[in-house]
PDB file of C-alpha atoms in Angstrom:
ATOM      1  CA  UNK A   1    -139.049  15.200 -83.413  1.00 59.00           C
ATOM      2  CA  UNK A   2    -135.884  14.381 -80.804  1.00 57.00           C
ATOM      3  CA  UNK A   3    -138.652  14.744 -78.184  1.00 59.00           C
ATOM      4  CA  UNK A   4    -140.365  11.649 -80.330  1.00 50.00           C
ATOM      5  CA  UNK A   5    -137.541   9.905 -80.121  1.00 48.00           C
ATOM      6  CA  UNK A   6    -136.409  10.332 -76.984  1.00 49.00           C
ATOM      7  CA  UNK A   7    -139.859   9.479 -75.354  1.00 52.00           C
ATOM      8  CA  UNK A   8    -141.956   7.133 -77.585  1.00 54.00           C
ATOM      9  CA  UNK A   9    -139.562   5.241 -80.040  1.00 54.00           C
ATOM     10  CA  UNK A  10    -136.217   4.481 -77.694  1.00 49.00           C
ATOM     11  CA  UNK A  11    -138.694   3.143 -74.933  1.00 50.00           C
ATOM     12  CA  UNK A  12    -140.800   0.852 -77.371  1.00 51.00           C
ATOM     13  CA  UNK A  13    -137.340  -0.663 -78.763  1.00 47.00           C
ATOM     14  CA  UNK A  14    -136.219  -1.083 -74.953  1.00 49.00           C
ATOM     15  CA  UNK A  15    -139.677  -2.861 -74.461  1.00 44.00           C
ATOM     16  CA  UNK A  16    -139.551  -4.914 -78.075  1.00 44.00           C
ATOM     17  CA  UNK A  17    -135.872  -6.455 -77.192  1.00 45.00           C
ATOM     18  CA  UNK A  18    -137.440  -7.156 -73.469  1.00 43.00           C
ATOM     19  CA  UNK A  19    -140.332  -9.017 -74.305  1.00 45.00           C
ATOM     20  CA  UNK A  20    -138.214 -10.720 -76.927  1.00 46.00           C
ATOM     21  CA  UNK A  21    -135.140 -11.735 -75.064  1.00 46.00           C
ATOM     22  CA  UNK A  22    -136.316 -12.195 -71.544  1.00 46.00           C
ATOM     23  CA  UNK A  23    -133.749 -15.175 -71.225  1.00 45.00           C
ATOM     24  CA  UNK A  24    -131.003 -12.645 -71.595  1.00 43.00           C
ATOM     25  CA  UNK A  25    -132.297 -10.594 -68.854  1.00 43.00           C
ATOM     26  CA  UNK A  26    -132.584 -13.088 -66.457  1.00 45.00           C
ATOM     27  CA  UNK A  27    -129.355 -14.909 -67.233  1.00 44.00           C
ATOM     28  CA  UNK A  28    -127.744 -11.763 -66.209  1.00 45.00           C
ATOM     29  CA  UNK A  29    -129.448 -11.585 -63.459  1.00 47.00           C
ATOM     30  CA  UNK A  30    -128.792 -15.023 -62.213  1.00 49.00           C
ATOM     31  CA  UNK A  31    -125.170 -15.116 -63.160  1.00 49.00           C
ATOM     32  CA  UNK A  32    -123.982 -11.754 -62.122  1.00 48.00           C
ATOM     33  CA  UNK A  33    -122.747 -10.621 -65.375  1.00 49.00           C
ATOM     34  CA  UNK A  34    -123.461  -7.244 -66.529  1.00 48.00           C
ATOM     35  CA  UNK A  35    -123.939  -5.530 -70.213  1.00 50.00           C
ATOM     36  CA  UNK A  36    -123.356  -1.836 -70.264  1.00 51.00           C
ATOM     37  CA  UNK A  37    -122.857   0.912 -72.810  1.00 48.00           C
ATOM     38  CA  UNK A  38    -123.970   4.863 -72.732  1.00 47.00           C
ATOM     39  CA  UNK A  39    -125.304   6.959 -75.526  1.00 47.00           C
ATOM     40  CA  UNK A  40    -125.915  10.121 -74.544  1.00 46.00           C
ATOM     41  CA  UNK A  41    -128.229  11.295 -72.019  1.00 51.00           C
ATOM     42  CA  UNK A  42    -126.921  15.166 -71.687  1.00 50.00           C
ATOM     43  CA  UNK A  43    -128.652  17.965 -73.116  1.00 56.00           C
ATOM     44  CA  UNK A  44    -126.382  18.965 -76.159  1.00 53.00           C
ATOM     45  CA  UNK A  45    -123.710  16.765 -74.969  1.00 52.00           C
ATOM     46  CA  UNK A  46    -123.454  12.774 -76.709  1.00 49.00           C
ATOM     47  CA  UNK A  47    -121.116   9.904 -76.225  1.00 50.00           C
ATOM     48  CA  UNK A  48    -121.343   7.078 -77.916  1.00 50.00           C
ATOM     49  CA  UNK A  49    -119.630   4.106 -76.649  1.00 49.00           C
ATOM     50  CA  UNK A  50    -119.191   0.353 -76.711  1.00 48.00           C
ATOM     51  CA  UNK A  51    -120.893  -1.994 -74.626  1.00 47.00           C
ATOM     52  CA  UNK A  52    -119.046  -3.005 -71.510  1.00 48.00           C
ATOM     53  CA  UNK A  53    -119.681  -6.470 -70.180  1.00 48.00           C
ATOM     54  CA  UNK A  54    -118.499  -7.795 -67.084  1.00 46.00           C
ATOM     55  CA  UNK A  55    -118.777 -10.379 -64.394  1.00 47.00           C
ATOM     56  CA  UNK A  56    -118.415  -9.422 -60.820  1.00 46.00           C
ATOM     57  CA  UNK A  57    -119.924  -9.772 -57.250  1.00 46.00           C
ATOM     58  CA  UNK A  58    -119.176  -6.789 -56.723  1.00 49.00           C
ATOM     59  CA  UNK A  59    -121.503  -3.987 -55.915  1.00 51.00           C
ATOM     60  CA  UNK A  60    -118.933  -0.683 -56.802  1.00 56.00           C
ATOM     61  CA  UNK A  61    -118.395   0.091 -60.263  1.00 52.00           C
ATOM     62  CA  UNK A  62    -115.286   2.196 -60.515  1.00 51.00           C
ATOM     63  CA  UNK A  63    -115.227   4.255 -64.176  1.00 50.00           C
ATOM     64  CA  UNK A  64    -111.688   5.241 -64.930  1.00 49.00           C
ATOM     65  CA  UNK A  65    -112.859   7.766 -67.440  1.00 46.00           C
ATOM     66  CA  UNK A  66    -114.188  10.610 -64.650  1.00 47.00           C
ATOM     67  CA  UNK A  67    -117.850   9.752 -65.831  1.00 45.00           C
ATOM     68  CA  UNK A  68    -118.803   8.234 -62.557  1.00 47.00           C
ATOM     69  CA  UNK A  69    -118.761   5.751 -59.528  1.00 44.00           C
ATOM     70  CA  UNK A  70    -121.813   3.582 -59.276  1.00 48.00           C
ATOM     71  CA  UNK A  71    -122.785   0.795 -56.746  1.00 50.00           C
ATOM     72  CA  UNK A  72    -126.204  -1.073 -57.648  1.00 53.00           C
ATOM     73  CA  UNK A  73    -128.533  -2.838 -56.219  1.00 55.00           C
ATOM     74  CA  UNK A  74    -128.221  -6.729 -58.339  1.00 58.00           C
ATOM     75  CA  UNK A  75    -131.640  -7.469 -60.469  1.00 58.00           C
ATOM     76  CA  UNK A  76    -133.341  -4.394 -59.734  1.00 59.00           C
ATOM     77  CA  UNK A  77    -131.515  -1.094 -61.995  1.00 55.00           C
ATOM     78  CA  UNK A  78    -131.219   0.926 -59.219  1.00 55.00           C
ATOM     79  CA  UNK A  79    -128.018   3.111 -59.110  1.00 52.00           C
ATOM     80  CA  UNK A  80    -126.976   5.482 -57.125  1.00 52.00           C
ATOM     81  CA  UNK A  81    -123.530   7.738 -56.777  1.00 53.00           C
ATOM     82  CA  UNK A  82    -121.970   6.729 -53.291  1.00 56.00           C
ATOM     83  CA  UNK A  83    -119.810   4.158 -53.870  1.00 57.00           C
ATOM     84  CA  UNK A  84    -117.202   4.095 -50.764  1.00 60.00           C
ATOM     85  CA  UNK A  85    -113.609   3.822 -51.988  1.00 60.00           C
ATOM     86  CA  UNK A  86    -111.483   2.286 -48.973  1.00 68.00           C
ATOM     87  CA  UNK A  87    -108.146   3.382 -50.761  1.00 73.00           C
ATOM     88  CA  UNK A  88    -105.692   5.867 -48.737  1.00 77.00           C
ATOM     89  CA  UNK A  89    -104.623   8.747 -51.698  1.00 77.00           C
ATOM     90  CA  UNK A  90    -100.815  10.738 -50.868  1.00 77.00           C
ATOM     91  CA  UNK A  91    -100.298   9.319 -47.531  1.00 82.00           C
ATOM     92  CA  UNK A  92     -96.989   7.077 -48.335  1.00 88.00           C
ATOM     93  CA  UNK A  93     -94.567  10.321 -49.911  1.00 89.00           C
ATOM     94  CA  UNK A  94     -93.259   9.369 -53.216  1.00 92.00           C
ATOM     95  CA  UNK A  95     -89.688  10.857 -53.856  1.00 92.00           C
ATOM     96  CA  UNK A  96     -87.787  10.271 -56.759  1.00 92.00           C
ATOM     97  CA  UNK A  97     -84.391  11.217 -57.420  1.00 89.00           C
ATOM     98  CA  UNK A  98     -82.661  12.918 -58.999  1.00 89.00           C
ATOM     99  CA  UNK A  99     -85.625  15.153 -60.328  1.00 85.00           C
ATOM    100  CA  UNK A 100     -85.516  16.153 -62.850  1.00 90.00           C
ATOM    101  CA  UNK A 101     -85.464  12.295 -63.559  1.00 91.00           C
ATOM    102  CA  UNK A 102     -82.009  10.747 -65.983  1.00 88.00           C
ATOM    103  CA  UNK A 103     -81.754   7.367 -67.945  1.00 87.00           C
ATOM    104  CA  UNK A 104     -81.968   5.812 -64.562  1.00 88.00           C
ATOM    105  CA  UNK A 105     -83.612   7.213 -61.220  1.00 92.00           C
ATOM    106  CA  UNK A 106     -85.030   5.987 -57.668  1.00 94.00           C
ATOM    107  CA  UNK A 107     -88.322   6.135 -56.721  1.00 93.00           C
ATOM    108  CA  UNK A 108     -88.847   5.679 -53.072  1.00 93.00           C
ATOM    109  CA  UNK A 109     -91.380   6.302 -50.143  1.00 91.00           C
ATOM    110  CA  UNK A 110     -90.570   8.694 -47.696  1.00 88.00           C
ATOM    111  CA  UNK A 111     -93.442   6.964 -45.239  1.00 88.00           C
ATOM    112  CA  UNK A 112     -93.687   2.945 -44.280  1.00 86.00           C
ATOM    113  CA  UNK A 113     -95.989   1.141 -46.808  1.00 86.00           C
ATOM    114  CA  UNK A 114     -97.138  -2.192 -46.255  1.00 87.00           C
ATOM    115  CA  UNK A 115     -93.790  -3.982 -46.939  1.00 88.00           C
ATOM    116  CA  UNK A 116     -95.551  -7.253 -48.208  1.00 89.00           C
ATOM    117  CA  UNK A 117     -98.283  -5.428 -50.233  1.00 91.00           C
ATOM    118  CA  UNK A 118     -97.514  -5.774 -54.503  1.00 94.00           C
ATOM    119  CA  UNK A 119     -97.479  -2.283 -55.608  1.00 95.00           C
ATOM    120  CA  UNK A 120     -98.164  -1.029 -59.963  1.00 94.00           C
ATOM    121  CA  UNK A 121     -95.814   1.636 -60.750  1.00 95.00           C
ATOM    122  CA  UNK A 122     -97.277   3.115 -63.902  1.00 95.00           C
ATOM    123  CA  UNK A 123     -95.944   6.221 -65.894  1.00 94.00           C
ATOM    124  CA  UNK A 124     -98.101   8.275 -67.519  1.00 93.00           C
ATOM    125  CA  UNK A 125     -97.731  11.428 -70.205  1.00 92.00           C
ATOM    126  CA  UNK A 126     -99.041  15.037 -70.132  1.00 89.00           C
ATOM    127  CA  UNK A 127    -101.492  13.505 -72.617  1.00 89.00           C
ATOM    128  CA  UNK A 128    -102.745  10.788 -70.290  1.00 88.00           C
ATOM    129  CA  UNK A 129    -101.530   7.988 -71.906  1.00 91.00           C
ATOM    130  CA  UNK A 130     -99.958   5.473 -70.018  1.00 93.00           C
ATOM    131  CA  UNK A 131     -95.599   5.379 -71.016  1.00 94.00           C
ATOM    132  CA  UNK A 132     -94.482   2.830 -68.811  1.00 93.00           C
ATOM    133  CA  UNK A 133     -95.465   0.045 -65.741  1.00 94.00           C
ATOM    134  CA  UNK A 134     -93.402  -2.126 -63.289  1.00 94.00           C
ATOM    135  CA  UNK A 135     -94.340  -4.024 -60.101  1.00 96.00           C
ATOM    136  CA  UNK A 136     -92.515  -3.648 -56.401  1.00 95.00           C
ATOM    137  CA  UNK A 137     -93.209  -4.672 -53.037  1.00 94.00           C
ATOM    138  CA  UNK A 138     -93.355  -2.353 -50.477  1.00 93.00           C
ATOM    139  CA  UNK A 139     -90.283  -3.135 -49.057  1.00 93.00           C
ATOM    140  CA  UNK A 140     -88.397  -2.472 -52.640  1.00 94.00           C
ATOM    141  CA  UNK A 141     -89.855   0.897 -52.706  1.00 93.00           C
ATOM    142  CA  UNK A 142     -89.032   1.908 -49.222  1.00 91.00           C
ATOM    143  CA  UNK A 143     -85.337   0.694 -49.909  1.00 92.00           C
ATOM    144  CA  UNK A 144     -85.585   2.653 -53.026  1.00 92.00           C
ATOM    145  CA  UNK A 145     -86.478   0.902 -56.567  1.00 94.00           C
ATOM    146  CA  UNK A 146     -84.327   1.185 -59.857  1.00 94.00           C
ATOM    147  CA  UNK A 147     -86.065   2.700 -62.621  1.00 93.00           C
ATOM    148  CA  UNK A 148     -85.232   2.856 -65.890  1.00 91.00           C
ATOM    149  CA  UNK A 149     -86.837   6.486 -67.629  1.00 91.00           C
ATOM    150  CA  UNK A 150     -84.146   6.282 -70.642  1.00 90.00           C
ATOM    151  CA  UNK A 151     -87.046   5.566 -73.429  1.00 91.00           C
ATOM    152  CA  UNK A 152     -88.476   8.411 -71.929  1.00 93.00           C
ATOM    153  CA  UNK A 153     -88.386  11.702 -73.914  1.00 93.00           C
ATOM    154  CA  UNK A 154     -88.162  15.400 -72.661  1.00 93.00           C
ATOM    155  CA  UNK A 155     -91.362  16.250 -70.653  1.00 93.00           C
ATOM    156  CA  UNK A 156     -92.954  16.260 -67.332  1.00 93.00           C
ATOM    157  CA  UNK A 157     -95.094  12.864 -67.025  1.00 94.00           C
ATOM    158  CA  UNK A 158     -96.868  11.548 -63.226  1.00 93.00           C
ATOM    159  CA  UNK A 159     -95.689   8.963 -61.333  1.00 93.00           C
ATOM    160  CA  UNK A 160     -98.606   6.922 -60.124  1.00 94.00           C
ATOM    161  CA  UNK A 161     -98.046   3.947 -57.624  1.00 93.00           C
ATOM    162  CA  UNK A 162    -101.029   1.843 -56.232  1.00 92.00           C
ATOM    163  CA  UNK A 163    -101.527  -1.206 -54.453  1.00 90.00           C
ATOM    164  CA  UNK A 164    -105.081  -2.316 -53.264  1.00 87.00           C
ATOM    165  CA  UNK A 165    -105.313  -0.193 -50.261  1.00 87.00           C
ATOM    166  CA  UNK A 166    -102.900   2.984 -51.228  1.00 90.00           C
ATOM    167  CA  UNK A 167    -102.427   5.409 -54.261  1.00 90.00           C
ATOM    168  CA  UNK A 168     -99.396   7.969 -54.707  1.00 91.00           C
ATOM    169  CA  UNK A 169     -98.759   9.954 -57.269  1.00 92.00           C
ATOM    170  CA  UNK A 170     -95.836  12.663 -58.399  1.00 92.00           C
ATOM    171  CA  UNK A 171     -95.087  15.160 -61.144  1.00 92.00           C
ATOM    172  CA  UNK A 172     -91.733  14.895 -62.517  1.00 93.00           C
ATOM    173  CA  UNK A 173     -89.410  16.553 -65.390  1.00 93.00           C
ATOM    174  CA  UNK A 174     -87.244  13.834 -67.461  1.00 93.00           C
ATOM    175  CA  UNK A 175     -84.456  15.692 -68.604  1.00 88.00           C
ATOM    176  CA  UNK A 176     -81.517  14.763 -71.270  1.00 78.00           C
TER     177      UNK A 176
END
């Protein structure tokens, strides 16, 4: 019966809204803007999720989730699973002190960034959920930037800072 599914009824619904919406299809097409959502697909595995819909130029698809990191060809479907990330990971040194981290701590890099370049500085939890964001400049992170950790309770978190072109991040312990 899945098999039934799967093969015969999910196509012919695919093929009903097709033939029944064809303006929808090719305004996407024409306009650049995208409608995607997953359900499923693994063997014993299903996810269920809401549409995205975006509109981009852009032929890389980055998926913050792990899932995956598509580029695609516009109008035609085709996918594949190469998509060429120009960002530099761990090359600047983030140091923060003192670590474990107080109610207020530096965060510097130990190597030259871009001094011009706007940096995120985002927090984030053992549980992956993001605690905290600020913005720098290079140059305010090389001199060392002020950061506030005092809403912060006892754990280790990561440290993640990212500009267009460069990603850091650092484990640290906020103690009392």
């Amino acid at each position: 019966m899945k098999q039934f599914i799967k093969y015969i009824i999910l196509p012919i619904n695919i093929l009903l809204f097709v033939v029944a919406f064809p303006q929808s299809l090719k305004a996407q097409q024409m306009t650049g803007t995208f409608i995607m959502s997953s359900v499923g697909g693994i063997e014993n595995a299903s996810n269920n999720s809401m549409a995205i819909a975006f509109n981009s130029s852009a032929t890389c698809l980055n998926v913050q989730n792990g899932t995956a990191v598509l580029t695609g060809d516009r109008g035609t479907g085709n996918f594949a699973i190469n998509c060429e990330m120009n960002a530099v990971f761990n090359s600047l040194g983030i140091k923060l002190y003192p670590n474990p981290v107080g109610a207020n701590t530096k965060v510097k890099f130990m190597n030259a960034p871009p001094l011009n370049d706007q940096f995120n500085i985002t927090i984030w939890n053992s549980e992956g959920q993001q605690v905290g964001a600020a913005k720098a400049t290079g140059f305010e992170i090389f001199q060392g930037k002020q950061i506030d950790f005092g809403s912060l309770s006892v754990g280790s978190y990561v440290i993640q800072i990212e500009s267009e072109k460069y990603i850091d991040a650092l484990k640290f312990i906020k103690a009392n």
